[in-house]
Coordinates of C-alpha atoms in Angstrom, one line a residue:
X4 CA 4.6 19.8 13.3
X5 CA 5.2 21.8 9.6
X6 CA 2.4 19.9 7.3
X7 CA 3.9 22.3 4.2
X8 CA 6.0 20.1 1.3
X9 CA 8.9 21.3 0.5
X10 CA 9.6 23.1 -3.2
X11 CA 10.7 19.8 -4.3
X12 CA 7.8 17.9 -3.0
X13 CA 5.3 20.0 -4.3
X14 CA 6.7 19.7 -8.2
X15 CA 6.6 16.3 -7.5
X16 CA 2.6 16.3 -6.1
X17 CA 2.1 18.7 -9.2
X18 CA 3.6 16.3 -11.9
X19 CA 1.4 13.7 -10.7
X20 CA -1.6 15.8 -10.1
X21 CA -1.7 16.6 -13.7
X22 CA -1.0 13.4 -15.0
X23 CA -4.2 11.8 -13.0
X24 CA -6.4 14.9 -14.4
X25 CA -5.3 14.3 -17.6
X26 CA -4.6 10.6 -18.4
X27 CA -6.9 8.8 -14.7
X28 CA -9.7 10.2 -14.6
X29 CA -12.3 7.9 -13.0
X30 CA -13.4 6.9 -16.2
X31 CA -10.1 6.3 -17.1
X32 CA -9.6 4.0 -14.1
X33 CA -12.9 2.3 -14.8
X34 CA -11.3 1.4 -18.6
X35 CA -8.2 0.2 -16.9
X36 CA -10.0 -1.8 -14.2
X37 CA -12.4 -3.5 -16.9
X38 CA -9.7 -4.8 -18.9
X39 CA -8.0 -8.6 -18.3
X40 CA -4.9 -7.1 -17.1
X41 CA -6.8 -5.1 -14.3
X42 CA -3.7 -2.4 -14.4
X43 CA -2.1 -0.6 -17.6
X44 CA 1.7 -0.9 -18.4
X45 CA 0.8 2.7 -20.4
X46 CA 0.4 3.9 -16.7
X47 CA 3.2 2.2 -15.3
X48 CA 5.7 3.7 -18.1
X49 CA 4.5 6.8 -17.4
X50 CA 5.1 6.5 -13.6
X51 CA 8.6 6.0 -14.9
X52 CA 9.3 8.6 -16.8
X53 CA 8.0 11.1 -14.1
X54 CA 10.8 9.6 -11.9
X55 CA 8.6 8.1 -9.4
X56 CA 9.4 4.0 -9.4
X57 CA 13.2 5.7 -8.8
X58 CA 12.0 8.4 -6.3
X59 CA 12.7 6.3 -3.0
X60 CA 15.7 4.2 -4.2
X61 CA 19.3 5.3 -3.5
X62 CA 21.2 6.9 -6.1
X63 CA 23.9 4.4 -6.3
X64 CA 21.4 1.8 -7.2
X65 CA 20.1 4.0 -9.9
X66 CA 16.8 5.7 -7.8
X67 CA 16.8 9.7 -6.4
X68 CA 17.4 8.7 -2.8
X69 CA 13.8 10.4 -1.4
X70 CA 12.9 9.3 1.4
X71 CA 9.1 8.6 2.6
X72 CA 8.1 12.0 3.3
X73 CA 9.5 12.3 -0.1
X74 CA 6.6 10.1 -0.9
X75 CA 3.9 11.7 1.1
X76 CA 2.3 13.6 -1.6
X77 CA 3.2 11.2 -4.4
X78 CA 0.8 8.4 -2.7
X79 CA -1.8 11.3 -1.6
X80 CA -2.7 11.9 -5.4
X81 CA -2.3 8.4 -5.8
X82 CA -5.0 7.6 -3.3
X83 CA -7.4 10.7 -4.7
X84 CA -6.8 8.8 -8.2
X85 CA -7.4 5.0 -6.2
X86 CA -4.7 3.9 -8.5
X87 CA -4.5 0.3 -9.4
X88 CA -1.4 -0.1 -10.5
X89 CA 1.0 -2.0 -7.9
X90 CA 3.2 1.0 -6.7
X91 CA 3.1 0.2 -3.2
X92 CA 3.6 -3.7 -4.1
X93 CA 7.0 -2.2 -6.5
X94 CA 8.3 -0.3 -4.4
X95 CA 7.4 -0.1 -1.2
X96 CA 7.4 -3.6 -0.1
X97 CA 9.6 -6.0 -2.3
X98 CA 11.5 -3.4 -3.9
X99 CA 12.6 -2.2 -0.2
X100 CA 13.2 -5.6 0.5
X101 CA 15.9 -5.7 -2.7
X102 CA 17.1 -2.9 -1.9
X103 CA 17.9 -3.0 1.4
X104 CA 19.5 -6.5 2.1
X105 CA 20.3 -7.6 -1.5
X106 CA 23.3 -8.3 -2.7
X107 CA 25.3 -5.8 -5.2
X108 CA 24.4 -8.6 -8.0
X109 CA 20.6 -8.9 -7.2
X110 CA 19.7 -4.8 -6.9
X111 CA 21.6 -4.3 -10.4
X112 CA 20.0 -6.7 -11.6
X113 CA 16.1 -5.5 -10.6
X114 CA 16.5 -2.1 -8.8
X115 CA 17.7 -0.6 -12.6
X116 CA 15.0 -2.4 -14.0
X117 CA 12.0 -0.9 -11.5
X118 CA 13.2 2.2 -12.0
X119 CA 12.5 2.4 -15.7
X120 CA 9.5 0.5 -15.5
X121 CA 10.9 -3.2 -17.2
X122 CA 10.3 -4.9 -13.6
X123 CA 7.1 -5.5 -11.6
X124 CA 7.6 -7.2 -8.5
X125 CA 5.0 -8.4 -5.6
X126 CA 6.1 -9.6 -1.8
X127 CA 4.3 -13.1 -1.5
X128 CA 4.0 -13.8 2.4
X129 CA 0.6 -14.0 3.9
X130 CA -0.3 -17.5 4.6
X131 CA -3.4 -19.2 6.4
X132 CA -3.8 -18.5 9.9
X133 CA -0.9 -15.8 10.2
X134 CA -3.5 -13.1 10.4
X135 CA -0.9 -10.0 11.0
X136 CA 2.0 -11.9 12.7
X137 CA 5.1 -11.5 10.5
X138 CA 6.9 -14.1 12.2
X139 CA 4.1 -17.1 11.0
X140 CA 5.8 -19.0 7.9
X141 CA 5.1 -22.3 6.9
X142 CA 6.4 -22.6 3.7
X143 CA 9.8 -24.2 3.3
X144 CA 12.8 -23.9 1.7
X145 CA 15.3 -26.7 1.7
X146 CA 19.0 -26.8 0.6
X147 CA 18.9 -29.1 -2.6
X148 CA 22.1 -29.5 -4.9
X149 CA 23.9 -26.0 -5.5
X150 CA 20.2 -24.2 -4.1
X151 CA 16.9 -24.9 -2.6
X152 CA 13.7 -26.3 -3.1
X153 CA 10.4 -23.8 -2.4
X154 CA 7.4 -25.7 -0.8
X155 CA 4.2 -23.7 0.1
X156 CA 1.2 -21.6 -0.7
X157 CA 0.9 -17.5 -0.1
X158 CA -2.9 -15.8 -0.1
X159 CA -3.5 -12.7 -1.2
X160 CA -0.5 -11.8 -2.7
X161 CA -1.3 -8.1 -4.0
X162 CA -0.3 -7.5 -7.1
X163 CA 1.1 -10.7 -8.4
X164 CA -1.0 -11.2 -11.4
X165 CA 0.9 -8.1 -12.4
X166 CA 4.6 -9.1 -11.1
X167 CA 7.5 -10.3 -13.2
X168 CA 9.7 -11.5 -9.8
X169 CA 8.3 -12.6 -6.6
X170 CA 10.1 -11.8 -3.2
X171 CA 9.1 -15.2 -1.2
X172 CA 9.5 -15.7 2.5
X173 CA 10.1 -19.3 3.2
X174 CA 11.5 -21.1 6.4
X175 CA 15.1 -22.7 6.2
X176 CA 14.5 -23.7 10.2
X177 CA 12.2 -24.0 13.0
X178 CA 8.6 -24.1 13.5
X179 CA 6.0 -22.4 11.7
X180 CA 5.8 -19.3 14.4
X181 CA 9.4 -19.2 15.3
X182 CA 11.1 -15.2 14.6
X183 CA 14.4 -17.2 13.3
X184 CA 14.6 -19.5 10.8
X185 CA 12.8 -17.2 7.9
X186 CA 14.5 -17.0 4.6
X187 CA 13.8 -14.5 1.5
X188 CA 14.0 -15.5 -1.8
X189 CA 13.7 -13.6 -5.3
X190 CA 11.4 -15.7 -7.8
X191 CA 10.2 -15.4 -11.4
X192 CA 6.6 -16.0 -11.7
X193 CA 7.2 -18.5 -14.6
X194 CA 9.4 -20.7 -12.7
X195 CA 8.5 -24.2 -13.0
X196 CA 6.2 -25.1 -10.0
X197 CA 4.7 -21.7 -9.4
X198 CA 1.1 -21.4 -9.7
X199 CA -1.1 -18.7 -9.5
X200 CA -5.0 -18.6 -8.7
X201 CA -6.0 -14.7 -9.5
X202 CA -8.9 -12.8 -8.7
X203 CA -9.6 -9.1 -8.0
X204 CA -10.5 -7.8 -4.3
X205 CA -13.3 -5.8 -3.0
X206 CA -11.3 -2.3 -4.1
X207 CA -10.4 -3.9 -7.8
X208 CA -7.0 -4.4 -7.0
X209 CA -5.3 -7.7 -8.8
X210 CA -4.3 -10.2 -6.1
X211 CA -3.6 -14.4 -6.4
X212 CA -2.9 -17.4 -3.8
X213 CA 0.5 -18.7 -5.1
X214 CA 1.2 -22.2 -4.8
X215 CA 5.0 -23.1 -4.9
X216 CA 5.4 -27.0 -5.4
X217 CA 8.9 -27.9 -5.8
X218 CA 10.3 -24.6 -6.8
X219 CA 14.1 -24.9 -7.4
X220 CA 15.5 -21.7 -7.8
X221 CA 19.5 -21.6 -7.4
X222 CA 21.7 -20.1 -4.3
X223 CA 22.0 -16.8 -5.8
X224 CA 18.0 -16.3 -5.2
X225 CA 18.4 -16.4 -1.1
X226 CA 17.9 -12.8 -0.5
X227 CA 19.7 -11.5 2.3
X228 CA 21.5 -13.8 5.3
X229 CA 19.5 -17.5 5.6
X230 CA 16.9 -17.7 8.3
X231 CA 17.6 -13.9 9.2
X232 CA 14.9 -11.8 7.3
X233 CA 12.2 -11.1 9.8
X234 CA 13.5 -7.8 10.9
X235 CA 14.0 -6.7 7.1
X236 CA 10.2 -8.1 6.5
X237 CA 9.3 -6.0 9.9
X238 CA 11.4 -3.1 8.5
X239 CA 9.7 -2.9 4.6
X240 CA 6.0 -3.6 6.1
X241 CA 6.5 -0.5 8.0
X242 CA 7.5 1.2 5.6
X243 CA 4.8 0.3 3.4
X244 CA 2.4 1.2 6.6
X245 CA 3.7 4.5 6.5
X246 CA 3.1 5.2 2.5
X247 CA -0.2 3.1 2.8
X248 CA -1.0 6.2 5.5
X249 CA -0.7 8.9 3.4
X250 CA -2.6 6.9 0.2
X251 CA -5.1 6.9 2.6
X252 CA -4.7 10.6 3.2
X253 CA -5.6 11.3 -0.4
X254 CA -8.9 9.4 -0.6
X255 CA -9.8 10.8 2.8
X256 CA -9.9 14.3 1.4
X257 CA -11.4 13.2 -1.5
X258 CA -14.4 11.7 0.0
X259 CA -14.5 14.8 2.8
X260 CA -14.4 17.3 -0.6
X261 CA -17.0 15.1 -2.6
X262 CA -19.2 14.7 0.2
X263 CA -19.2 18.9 0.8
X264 CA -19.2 19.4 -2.7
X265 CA -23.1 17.1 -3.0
X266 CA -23.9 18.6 0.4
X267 CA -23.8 22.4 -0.7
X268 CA -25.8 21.4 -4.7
X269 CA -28.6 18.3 -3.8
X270 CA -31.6 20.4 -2.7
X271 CA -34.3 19.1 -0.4
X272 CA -37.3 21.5 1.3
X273 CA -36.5 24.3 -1.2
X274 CA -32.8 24.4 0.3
X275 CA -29.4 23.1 -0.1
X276 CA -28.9 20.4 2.2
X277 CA -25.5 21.1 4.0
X278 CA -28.1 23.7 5.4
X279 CA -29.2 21.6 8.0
X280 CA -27.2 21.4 11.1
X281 CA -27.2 18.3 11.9
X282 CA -26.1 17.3 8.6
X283 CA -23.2 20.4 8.9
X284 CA -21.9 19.0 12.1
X285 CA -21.7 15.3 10.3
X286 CA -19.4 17.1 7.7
X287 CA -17.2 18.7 10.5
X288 CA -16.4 15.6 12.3
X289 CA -15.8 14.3 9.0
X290 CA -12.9 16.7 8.4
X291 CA -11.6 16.2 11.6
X292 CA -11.2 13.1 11.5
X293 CA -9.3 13.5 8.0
X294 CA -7.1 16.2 9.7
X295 CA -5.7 13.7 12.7
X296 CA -5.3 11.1 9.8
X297 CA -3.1 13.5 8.0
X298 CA -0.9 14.7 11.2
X299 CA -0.3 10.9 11.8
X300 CA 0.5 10.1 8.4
X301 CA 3.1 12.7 8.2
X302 CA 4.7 11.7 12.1
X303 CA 4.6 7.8 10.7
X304 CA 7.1 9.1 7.1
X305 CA 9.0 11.4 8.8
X306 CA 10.1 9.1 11.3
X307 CA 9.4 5.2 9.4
X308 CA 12.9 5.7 7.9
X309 CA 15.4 7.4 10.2
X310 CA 14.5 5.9 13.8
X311 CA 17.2 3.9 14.7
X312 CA 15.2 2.5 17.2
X313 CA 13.0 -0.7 16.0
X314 CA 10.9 -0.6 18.9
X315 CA 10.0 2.9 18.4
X316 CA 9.6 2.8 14.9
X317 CA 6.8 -0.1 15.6
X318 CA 5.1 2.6 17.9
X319 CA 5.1 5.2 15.8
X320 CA 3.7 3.3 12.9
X321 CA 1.5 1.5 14.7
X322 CA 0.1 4.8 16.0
X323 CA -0.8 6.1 12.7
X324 CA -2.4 3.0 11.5
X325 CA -4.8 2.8 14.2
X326 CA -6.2 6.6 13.6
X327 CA -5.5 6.2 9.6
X328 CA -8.1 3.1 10.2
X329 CA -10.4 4.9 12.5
X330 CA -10.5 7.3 10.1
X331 CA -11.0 5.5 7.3
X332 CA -14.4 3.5 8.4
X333 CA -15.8 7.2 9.9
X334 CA -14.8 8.6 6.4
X335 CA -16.3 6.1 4.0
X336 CA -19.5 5.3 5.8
X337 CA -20.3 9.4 6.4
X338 CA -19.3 9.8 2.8
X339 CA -21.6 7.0 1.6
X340 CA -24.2 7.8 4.3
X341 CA -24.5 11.7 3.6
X342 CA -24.8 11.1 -0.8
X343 CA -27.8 8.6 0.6
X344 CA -28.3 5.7 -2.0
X345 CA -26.5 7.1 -4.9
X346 CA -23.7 6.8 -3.0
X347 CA -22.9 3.0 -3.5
X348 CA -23.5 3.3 -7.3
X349 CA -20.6 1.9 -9.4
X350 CA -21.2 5.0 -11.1
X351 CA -20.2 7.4 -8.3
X352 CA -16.4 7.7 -7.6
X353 CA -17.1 7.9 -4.0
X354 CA -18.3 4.6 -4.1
X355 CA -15.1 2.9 -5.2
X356 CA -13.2 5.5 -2.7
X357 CA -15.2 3.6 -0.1
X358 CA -14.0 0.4 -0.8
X359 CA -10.3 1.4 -1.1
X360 CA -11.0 2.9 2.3
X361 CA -12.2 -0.2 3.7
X362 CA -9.2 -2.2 2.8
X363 CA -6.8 0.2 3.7
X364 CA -8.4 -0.3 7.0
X365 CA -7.2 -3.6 6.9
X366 CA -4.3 -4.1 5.3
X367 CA -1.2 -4.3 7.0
X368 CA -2.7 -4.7 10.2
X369 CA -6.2 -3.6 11.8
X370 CA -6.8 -1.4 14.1
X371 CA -7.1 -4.0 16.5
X372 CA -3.9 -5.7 15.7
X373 CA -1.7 -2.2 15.8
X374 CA -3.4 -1.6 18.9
X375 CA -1.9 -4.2 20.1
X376 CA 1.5 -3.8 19.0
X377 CA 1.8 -0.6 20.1
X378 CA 1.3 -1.5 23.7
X379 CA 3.9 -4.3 23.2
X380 CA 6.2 -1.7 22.0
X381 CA 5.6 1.5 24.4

């Protein structure tokens, strides 16, 4: 497989390259992460005006039509950077989900508006005891007057601190772990009954549990056909795998270059010690392992949005996920391992890239769980 970006792709890496060196530093990063926000709107606008909250949205809807290998190198600098803001959240998740199975009303109403920046959006559908199954939705949506009536509570939602619009699974039928029966929903965080409960995670990400008690939102919300979203939900969350793949790319080699970097300068015995073998062969397995991430990364975009195939797009992603996760826990705890106790300082970068690492692990689906789901679906 041909790892090289094309001319396009690489002025696109570029654009972004330069704006973390000059405007996200880590510093930078620490400033935003500090503040009561926990992201930066300054940031955001600027990851407008670069093109990139347009970059994987059609042109008809007011986006550049890239696909995710489009986005390869755009969520590599993003993971090098461990940017907070909620790209991913935007874009790759409920912003899909708009875009895909939304009505002509619903994407010109937000798909303009992400694109320039006005519009932050967050996909609120984790609930207790789901783990990784899409399928397990409790929360209820029942037909009321000319709309329906939004009963439940979401954990974790990524991002929704930070979002304008919520993208809500709910169930209009069934049981809790039935595949038919879900519903999506667009929502304004300052409808009456939503309530957030914010906190930042382990990697300094904003997140919330959102309660929805007696949410009415109107018939023109239901996003999509009633009780038919699961294999859209399936669909974006692979898609979001994919890009989640290559963020993790990004911090990979940044932990793999920060770790040779303090290897070759931090002296012991009167010598460098990335002079000692043992420690040289550490370093090697290192950058293997941040090589197979990177080959799987790029199989898991080029493929997440042209297999026609469901099953096989499952596989592939799946695939990825499992070495991108391997590779993240060898990665981080070497990295950490190798810079000795300095190494979890607040004050060391690679710190914080070890963290990101960790939950990148995670999220989505574990190792164990794509694991799994890959043997269902070879």
């Amino acid at each position: 497989m041909k790892f090289d970006y094309s001319e396009e792709q690489q002025l696109v890496a570029d654009s972004v390259r330069r704006f973390v060196a000059q405007d996200y530093g880590f510093e930078a990063r620490r400033r935003i992460v500090a503040s009561p926000e926990g992201w930066s709107r300054g940031v955001w606008g600027t990851l407008a005006e670069i093109g990139l909250l347009g970059l994987p949205f059609p042109a008809e809807q007011g986006g550049f039509g890239g696909r995710a290998v489009d986005l390869m190198s755009v969520m590599e600098a993003m993971g090098d950077a461990l940017l907070v803001e909620p790209y991913l959240s935007t874009v790759g998740l409920a912003g899909r989900l708009v875009a895909r199975i939304g009505s002509e009303a619903q994407r010109a109403d937000t798909i303009p508006a992400v694109v320039e920046g006005r519009r932050v959006l967050a996909f609120a559908h984790t609930e207790d005891g789901a783990r990784y199954d899409l399928a397990h939705v409790a929360a209820r949506a029942r037909r009321e007057g000319g709309g329906y009536v939004i009963e439940g509570v979401k954990r974790v939602v990524l991002h929704a601190p930070c979002a304008d619009r919520l993208v809500v699974s709910a169930r209009t039928s069934g049981t809790d772990a039935d595949e038919q029966g879900i519903s999506l929903f667009v929502v304004d965080t300052s409808a009456r009954g939503v309530s957030m409960s914010a906190y930042r995670t382990l990697d300094e990400l904003r997140a919330a549990d959102v309660t929805f008690k007696g949410v009415e939102v109107p018939a023109d919300a239901l996003l999509g056909a009633e009780g038919a979203a699961l294999p859209a939900i399936e669909e974006a969350a692979d898609y979001a795998t994919a890009l989640l793949c290559s963020e993790a790319v990004g911090a990979l080699k940044f932990a793999c270059d920060t770790t040779l970097e303090y290897l070759k300068t931090r002296r012991q015995f009167g010598v460098p010690i990335g002079a000692f073998q043992a420690l040289q062969h550490r370093m090697v397995d290192m950058v293997i392992s941040y090589e197979q991430a990177r080959s799987m990364a790029s199989l898991a975009c080029a493929r997440v949005d042209t297999e026609p195939d469901p099953r096989e797009r499952k596989r592939i992603v799946s695939a990825a996920k499992i070495k991108i996760a391997d590779a993240c826990r060898h990665v981080s705890q070497e990295s950490v391992q190798l810079h000795g106790g300095m190494g979890m300082s607040e004050e060391l970068k690679v710190s914080h890239t070890f963290r990101r690492l960790t939950m990148i692990a995670r999220q989505l689906g574990d190792a164990d769980h794509h694991l799994d789901r890959f043997t269902r679906n070879s």
